[in-house]
Coordinates of C-alpha atoms and ligand atoms in Angstrom, one line a residue:
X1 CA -12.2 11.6 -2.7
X2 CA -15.4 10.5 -3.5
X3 CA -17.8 13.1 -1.3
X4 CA -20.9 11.2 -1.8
X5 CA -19.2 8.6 0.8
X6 CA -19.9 10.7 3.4
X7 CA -23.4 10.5 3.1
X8 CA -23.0 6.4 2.2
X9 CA -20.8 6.5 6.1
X10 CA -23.8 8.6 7.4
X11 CA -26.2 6.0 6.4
X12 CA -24.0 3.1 7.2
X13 CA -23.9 4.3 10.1
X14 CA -27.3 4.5 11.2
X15 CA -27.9 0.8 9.8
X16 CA -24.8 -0.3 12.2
X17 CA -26.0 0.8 15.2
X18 CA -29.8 -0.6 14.8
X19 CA -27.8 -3.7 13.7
X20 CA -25.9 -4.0 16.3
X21 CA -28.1 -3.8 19.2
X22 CA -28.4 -7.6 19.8
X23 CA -25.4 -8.8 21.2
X24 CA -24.7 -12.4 18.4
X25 CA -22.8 -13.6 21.0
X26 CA -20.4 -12.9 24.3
X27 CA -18.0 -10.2 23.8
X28 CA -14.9 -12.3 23.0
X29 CA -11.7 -10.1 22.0
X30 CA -10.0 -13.6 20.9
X31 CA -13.1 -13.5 18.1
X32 CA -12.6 -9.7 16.4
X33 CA -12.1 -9.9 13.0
X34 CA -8.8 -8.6 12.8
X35 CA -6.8 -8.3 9.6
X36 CA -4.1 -8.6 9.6
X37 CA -4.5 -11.1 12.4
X38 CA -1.8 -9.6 15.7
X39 CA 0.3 -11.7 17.0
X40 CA -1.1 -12.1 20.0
X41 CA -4.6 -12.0 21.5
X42 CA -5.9 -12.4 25.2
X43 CA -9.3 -12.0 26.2
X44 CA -10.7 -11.5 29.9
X45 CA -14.5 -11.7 29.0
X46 CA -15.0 -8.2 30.8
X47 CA -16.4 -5.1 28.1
X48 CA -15.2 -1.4 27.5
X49 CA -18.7 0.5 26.6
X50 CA -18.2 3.1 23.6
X51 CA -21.2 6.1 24.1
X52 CA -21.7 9.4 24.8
X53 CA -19.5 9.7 27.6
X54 CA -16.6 8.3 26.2
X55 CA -13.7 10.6 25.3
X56 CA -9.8 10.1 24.1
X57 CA -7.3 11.1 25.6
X58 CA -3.3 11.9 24.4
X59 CA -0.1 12.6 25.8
X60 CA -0.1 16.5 26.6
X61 CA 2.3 18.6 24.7
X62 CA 2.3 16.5 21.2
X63 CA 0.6 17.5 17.8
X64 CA 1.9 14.3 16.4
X65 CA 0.0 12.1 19.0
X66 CA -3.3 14.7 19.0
X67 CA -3.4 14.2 15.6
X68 CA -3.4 10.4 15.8
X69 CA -6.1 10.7 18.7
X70 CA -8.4 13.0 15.9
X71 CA -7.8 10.2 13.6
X72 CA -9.2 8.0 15.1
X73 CA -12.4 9.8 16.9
X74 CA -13.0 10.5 13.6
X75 CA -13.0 7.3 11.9
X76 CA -15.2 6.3 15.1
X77 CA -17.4 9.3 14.8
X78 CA -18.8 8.2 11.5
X79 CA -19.1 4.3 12.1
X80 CA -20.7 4.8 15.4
X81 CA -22.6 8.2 15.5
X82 CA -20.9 9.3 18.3
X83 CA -19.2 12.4 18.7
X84 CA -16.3 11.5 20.6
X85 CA -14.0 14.7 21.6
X86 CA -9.9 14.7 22.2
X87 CA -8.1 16.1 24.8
X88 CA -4.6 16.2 26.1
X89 CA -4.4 13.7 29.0
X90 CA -3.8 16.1 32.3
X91 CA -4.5 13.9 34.8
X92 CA -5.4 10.2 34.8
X93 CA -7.9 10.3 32.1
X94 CA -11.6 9.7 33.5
X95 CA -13.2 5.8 33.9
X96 CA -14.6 5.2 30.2
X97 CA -11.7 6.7 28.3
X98 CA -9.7 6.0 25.3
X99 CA -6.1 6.9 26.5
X100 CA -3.6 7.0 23.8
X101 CA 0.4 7.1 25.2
X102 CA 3.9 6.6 24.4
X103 CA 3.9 6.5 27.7
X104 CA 4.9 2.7 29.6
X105 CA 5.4 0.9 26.5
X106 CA 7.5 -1.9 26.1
X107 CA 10.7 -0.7 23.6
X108 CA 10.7 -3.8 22.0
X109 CA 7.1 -3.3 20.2
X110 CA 9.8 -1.6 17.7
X111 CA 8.8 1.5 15.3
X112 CA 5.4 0.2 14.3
X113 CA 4.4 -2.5 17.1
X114 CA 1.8 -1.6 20.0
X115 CA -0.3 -2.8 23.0
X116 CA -3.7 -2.5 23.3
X117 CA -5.6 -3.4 27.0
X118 CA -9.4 -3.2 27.1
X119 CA -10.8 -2.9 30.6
X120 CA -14.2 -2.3 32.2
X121 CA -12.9 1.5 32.7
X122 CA -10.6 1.8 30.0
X123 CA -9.3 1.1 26.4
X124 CA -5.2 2.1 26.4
X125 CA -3.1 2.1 23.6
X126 CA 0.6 2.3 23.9
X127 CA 3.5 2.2 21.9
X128 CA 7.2 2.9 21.5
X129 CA 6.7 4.9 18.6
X130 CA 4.2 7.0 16.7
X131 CA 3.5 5.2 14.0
X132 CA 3.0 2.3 16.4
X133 CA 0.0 4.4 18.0
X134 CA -1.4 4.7 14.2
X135 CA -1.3 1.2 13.6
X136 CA -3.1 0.5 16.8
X137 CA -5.5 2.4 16.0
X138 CA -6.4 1.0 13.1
X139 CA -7.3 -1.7 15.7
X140 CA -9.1 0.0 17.4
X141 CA -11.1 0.7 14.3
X142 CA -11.5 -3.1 13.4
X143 CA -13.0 -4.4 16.8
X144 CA -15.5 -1.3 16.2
X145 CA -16.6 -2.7 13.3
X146 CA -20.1 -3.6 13.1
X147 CA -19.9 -7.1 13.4
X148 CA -17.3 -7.6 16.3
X149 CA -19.1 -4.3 18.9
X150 CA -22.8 -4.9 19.9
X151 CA -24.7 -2.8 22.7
X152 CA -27.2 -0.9 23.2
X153 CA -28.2 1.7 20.7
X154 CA -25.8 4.4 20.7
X155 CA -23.2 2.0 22.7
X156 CA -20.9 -0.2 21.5
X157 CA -19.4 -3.2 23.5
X158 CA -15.6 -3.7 23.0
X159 CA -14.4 -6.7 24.2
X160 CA -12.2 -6.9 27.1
X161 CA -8.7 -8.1 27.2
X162 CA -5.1 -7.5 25.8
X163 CA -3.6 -7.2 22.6
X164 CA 0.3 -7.3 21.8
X165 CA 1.3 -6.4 18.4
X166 CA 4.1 -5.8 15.7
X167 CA 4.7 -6.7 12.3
X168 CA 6.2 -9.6 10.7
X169 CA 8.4 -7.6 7.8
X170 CA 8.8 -3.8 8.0
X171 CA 7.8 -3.1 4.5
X172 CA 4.0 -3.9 3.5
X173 CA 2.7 -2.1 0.2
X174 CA 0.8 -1.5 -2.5
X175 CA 2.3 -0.4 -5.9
X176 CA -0.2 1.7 -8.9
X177 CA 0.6 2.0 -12.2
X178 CA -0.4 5.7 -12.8
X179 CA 1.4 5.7 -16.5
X180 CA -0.5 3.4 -18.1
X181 CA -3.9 4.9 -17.0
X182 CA -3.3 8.0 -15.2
X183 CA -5.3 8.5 -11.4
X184 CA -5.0 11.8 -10.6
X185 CA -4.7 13.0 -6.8
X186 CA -8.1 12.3 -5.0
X187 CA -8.5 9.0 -6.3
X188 CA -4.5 8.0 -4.7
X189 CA -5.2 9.2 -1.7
X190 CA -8.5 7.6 -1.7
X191 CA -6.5 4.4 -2.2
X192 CA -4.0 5.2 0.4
X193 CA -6.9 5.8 2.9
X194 CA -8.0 2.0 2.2
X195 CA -4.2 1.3 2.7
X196 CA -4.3 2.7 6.6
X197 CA -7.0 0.3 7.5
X198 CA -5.1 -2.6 6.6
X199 CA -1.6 -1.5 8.6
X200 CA 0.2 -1.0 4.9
X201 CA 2.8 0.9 5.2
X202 CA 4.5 2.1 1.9
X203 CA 2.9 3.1 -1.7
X204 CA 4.8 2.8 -5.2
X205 CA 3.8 5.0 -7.9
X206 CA 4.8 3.8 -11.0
X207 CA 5.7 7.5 -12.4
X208 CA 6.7 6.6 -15.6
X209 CA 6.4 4.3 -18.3
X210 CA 6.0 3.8 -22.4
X211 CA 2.8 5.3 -22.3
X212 CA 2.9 7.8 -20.1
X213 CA 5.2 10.5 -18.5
X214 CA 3.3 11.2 -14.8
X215 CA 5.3 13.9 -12.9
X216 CA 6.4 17.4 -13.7
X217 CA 10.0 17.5 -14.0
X218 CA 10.8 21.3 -13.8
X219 CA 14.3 21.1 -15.8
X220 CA 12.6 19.2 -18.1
X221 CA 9.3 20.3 -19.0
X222 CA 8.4 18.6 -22.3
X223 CA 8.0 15.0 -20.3
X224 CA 4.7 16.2 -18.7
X225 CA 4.4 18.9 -21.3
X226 CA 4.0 15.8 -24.2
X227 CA 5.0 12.7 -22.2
X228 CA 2.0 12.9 -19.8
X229 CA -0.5 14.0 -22.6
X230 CA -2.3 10.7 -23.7
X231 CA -2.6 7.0 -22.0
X232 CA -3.5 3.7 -22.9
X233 CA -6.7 3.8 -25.5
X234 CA -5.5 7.5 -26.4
X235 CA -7.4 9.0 -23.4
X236 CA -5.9 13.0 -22.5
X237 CA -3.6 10.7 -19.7
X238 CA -2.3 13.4 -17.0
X239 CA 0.3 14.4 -14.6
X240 CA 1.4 15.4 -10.9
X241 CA 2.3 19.2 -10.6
X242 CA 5.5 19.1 -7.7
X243 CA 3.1 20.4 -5.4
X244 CA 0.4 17.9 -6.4
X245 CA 2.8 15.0 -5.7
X246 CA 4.2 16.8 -2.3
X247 CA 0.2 16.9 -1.5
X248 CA 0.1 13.0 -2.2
X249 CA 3.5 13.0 -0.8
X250 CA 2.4 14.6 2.6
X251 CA -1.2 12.7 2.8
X252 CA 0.5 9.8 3.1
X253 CA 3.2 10.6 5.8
X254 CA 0.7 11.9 8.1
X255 CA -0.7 7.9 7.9
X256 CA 2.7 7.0 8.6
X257 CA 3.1 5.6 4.4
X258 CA 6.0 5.8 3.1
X259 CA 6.0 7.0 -1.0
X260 CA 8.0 5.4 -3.3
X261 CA 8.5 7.0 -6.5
X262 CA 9.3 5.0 -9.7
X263 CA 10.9 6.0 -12.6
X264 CA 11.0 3.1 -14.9
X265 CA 14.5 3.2 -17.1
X266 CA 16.9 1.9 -19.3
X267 CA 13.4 0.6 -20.7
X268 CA 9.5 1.4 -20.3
X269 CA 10.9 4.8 -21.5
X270 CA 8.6 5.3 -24.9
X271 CA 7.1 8.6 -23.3
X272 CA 10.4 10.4 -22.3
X273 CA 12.1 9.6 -25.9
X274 CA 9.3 10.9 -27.6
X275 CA 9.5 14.1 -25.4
X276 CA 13.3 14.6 -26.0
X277 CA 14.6 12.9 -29.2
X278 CA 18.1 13.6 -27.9
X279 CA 17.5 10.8 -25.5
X280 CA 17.3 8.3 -28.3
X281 CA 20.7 6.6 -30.1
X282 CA 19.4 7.9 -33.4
X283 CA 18.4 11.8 -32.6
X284 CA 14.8 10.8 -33.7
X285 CA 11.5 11.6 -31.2
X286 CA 9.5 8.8 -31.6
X287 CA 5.5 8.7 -31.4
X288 CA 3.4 8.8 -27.9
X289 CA 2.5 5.2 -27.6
X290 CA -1.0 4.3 -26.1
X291 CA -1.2 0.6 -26.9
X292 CA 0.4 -2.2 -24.0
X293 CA 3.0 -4.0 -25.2
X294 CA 6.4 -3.9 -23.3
X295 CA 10.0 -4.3 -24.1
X296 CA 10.7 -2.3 -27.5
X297 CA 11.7 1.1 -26.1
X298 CA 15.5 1.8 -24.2
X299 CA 17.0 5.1 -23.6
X300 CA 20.5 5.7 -25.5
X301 CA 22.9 4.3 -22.6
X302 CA 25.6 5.0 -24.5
X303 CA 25.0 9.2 -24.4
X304 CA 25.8 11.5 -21.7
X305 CA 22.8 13.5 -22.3
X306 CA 20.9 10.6 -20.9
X307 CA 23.1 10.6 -17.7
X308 CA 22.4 14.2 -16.9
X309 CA 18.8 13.3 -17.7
X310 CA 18.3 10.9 -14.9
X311 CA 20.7 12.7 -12.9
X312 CA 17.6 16.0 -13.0
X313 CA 14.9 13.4 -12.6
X314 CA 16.5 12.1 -9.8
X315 CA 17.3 15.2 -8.0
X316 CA 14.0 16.9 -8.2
X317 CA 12.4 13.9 -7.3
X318 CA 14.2 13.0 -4.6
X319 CA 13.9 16.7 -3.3
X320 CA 10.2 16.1 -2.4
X321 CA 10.5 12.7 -1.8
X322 CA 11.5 12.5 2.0
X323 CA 11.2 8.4 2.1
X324 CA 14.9 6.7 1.9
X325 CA 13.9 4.9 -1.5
X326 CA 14.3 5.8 -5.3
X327 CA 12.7 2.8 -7.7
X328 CA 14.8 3.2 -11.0
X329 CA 12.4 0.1 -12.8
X330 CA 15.0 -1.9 -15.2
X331 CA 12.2 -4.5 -15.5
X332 CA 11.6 -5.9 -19.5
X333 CA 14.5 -3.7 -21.0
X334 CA 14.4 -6.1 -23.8
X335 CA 15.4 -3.6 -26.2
X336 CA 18.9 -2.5 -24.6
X337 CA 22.2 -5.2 -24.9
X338 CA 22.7 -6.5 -21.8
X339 CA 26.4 -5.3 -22.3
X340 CA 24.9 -1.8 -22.1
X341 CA 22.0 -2.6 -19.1
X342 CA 24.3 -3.3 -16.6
X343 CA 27.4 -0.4 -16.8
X344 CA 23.9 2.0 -16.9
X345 CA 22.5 0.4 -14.3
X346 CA 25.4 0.3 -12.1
X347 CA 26.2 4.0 -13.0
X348 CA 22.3 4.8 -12.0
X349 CA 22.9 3.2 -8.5
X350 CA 25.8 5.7 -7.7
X351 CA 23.6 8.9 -9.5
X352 CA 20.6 7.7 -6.9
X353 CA 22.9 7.4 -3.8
X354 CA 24.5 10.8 -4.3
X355 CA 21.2 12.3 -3.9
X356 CA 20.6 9.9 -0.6
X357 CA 18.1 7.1 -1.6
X358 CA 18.1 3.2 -1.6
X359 CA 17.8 2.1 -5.3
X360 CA 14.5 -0.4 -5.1
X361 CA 14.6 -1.9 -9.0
X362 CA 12.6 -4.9 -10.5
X363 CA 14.6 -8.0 -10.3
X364 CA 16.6 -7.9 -13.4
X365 CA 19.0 -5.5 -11.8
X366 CA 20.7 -8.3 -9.9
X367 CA 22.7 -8.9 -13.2
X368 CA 24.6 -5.5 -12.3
X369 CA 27.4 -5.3 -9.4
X370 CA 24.6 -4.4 -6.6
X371 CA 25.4 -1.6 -4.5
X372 CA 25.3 -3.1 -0.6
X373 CA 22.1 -1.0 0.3
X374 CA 20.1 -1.8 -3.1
X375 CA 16.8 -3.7 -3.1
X376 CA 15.9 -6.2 -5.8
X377 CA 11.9 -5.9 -6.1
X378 CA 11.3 -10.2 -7.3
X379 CA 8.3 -10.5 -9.5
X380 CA 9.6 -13.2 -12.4
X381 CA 12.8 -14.7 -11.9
X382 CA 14.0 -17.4 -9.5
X383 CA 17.4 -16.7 -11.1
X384 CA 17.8 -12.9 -10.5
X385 CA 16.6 -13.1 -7.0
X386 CA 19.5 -16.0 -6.1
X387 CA 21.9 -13.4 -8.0
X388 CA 20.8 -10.6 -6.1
X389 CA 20.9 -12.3 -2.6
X390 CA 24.3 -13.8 -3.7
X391 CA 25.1 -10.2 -3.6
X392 CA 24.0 -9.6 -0.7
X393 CA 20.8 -7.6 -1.5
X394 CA 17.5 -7.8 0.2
X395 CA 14.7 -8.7 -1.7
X396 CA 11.2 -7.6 -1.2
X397 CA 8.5 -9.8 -2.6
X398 CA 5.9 -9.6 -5.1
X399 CA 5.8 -12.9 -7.0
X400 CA 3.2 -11.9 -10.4
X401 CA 1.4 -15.4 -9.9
X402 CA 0.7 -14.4 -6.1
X403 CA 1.0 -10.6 -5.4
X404 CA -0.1 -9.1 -8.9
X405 CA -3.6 -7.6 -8.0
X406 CA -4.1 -6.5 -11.5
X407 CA -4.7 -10.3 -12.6
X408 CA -7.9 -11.4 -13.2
X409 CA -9.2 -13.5 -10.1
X410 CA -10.7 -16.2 -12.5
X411 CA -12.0 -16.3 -16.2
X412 CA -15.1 -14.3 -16.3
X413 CA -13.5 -11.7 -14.7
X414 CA -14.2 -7.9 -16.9
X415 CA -10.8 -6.6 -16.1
X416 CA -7.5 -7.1 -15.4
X417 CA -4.8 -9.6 -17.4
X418 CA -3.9 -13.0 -16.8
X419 CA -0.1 -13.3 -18.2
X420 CA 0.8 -14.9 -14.9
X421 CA -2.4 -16.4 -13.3
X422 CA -5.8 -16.2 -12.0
X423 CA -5.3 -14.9 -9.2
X424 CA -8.0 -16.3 -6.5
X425 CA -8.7 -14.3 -3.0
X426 CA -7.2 -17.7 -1.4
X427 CA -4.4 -18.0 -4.1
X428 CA -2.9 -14.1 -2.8
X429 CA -3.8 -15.6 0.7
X430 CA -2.1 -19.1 0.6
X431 CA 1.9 -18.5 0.0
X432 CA 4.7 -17.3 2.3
X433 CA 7.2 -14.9 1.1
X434 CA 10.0 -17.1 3.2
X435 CA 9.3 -20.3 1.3
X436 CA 8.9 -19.2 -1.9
X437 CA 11.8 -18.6 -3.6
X438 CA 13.9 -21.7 -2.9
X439 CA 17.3 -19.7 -1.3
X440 CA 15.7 -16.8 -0.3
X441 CA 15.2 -17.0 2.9
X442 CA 13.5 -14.6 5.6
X443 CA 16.6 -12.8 6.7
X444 CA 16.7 -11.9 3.0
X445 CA 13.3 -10.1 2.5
X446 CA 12.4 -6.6 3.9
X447 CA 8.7 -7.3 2.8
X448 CA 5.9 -7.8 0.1
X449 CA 3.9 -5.5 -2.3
X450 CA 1.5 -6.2 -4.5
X451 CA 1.9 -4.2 -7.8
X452 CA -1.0 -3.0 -9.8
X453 CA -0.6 -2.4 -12.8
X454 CA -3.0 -0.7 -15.2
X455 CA -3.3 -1.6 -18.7
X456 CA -6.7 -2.2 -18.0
X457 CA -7.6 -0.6 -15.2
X458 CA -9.2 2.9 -16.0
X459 CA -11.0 3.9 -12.5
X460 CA -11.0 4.0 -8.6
X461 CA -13.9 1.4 -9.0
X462 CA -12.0 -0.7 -11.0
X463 CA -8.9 -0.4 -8.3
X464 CA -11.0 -1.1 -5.6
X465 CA -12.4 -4.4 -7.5
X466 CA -8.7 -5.7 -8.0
X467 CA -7.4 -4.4 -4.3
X468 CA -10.3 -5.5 -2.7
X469 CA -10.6 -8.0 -1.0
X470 CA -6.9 -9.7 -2.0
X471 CA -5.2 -6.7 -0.4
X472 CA -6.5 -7.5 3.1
X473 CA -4.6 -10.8 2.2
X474 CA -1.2 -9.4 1.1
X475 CA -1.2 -6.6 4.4
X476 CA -2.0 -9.7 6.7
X477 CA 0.9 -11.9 4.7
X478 CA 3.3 -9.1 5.9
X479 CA 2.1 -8.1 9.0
X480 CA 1.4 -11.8 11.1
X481 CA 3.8 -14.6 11.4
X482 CA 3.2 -17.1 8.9
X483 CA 2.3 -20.2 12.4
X484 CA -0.3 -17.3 12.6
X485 CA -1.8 -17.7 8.7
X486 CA -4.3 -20.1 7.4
X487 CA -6.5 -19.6 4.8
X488 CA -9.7 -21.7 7.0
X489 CA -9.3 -19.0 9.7
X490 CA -8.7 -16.3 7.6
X491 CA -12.1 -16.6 5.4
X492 CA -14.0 -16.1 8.2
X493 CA -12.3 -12.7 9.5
X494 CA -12.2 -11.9 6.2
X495 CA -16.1 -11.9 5.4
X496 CA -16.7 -9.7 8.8
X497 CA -15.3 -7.2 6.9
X498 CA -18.0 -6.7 4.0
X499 CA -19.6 -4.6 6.3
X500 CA -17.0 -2.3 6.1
X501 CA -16.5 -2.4 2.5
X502 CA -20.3 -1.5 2.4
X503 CA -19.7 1.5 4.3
X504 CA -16.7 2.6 2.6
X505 CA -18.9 2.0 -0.7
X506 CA -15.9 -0.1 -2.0
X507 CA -16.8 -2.0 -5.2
X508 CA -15.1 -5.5 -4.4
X509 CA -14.9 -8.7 -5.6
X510 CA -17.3 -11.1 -4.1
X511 CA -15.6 -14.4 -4.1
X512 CA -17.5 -17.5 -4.1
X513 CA -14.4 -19.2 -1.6
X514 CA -14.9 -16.7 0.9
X515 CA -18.3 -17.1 3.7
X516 CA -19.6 -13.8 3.1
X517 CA -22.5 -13.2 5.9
X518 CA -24.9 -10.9 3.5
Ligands
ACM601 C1 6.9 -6.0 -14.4 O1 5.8 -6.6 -14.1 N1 7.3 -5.7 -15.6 C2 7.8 -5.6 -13.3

């Protein structure tokens, strides 16, 4: 992570609180810019103050729920200059608490959901489950948030009322392409970090593609060894020791992410076959590729080699992998018959179940017989995604001309691609995964991601400028019902949160459609 944020937070800090001594207007809970927007919102016009006296409290007896109270006093600590302590809730937790339970909450707020009431004496979060205490937190975080508190200096005003919340879909991510630039650890969790804020709740790493092979594979050491060793441009590229990806692995789980690894195959393979020529149809290794076209490499489907190949990859993968997903790819495999893509994909599904994941793969992999529990990831075809729901198969969603972060957002954009649009912040915004796909219908999606891919992409500043701010968008597109979306409402949350991005010294794009306040 970048350390020189810490002193950018510091000094954001001491510019919020000035700031935010003049109350703009009465505390009104119904008014925090909240993204994604909860589903539901009451305000009582009383206030919580946040200052020196206030402390959190959490259940007794649980380092899972400590650990979420540290969380967030620390998150607080740096945008408010306070130094809020936690402690284990004895006794009823003192007048001008933060009291975070599992305590008293309503079963039906469901793994991530959670209630939040804000009281003269009290702010108490509750929810069913952990992660629902994580997510509520993040909350917490938002209506802390320079433009939403006011008070006195070295208070902050939290509007009274209730919040009930829960999301829309139970899978909200983010994919990065680490193969064709590679990010090494810091910089992923520094993107998973932004993730949290937004209530996302699952990363993709694409592990593996033509030009680039990103994580050690122990029974197979020439794929990091010579796979990983260049990128696009002929940079030195990179790779995850185990231990580095159980690291990224583990960051993530304590913010209640989920990791999806990807290892792209029959195709997108360039960097394996030239690490193992006995993984080609002709014996022969070809070279490391660092250019970014797609669809001219296939592993030799008809070898048994290749089986036992993926059958390794899979296994040690899936041993440090302790989410219930395994993304094969199969996107582009232009260079394998489709009499040969579908037997090896099929025959991949049952190698992936046997070690105890849910194949995800890009939608072409509805022209195989779809195992009942497989997941068809649409980002081109109308066609495969009515083949794969045909099937049975859920689909999540991330349509290129809507959810594809690395597209440019218009023409003068430096970076990013625009094979499938310009990609405005109110273009991500304005669609509804339900609607989209004419036959796939909401009982048929288990979420949205937007995928970012990185043929262009060569930095965490260059992440942030695509993420940010059209990832606020996607999160809040799988998080709120879509009677609760509209781009005219949105905007304005939306621009509250430049003072965050300040603070977080995010590099984003400053759209011209959205009513920044700087
Ligand atoms: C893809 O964009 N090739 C999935």
């Amino acid at each position: 992570m970048k350390n020189f944020r810490i002193t950018v937070l510091i000094i954001a800090a001491a510019m919020i609180i000035p700031a935010s001594c003049k109350p703009k207007e009465p505390a009104d809970l119904t008014k925090a810019a909240i993204i994604p927007r909860p589903v539901s919102v009451s305000a009582t016009g009383e206030t919580f103050k946040l200052n020196a006296k206030t402390a959190i409290f959490v259940d007794a007896g649980s380092e899972e729920i400590l650990k979420t109270g540290q969380y967030l006093a620390e998150k607080l600590n740096v945008t408010t200059g306070l130094a809020i302590a936690v402690n284990e809730a004895k006794a009823e937790p003192a007048k001008g608490s933060i009291l975070i339970t599992l305590s008293g909450a309503d079963q039906n707020l469901g793994e991530e959901g959670y209630s939040l009431t804000i009281t003269k004496q009290m702010v108490k979060l509750s929810a069913a489950k952990p992660a629902g205490l994580f997510r509520g937190v993040q909350t917490i975080r938002q209506i802390t948030l320079k433009d939403t508190a006011s008070g006195k200096p070295g208070q902050f005003i939290i509007p009274g009322g209730t919040i009930t919340d829960y999301p829309e879909y139970s899978y909200r991510s983010m994919m990065l392409d680490v193969s064709r630039h590679f990010f090494g650890v810091e910089d992923v969790k520094q993107v998973i970090e932004y993730l949290v804020f937004y209530k996302i709740n699952t990363f993709h790493l694409h592990l593996s593609d033509d030009q680039g092979w990103r994580i050690e594979i122990k029974s197979w050491p020439n794929l990091t060894a010579h796979g990983g060793s260049t990128q696009v441009g002929g940079g030195k590229g990179g790779f995850y020791t185990q231990e580095q990806y159980s690291d990224i692995v583990k960051f993530a789980a304590d913010r209640y992410i989920t990791i999806v690894p990807e290892i792209d195959m029959p195709g997108h393979t360039n960097a394996a076959l030239s690490s193992y020529p006995g993984l080609n149809c002709n014996g022969k290794a070809p070279d490391l590729y660092t250019g970014t076209e797609v669809g001219f490499s296939s592993l030799c489907t008809k070898k048994e080699i290749t089986y036992k190949f993926i059958d390794d990859v899979v296994r040690e993968i899936s041993a440090l992998t302790p989410g219930p997903f395994f993304h094969i790819g199969g996107d582009e495999s232009h260079a394998t018959k489709v009499e040969d893509y579908i037997p090896f994909i099929n025959r991949v599904q049952d190698i992936v179940g046997r070690y105890g994941k849910q194949v995800i793969g890009w939608d072409e992999i509805a022209l195989s017989t779809l195992k009942p529990n497989t997941v068809a990831q649409c980002w081109a075809s109308e066609e495969n995604a009515a083949k794969a729901t045909a099937q049975g198969a859920k689909i999540l969603m991330s349509p290129a001309k809507k959810a594809y972060i690395d597209m440019q957002y218009n023409e003068s954009t430096p970076i990013g691609l625009h094979w499938a649009a310009y990609i405005e912040v109110d273009d991500c915004y304005n669609w509804d995964p339900a609607t989209y796909i004419p036959g796939v219908a909401k009982e048929n999606i288990i979420g949205v991601e937007a995928p970012m891919w990185a043929e262009t992409i060569t930095r965490l500043d260059d992440i942030e400028f695509m993420m940010f701010p059209r990832i606020a968008g996607i999160a809040e597109i799988g998080w709120t019902p879509v009677s609760l979306r509209n781009w005219d409402e949105y905007k304005f949350r939306l621009a509250k949160h430049e003072g965050w991005f300040d603070a977080m010294g995010i590099n984003f794009y400053k759209s011209p459609r959205v009513p920044w306040e700087k």
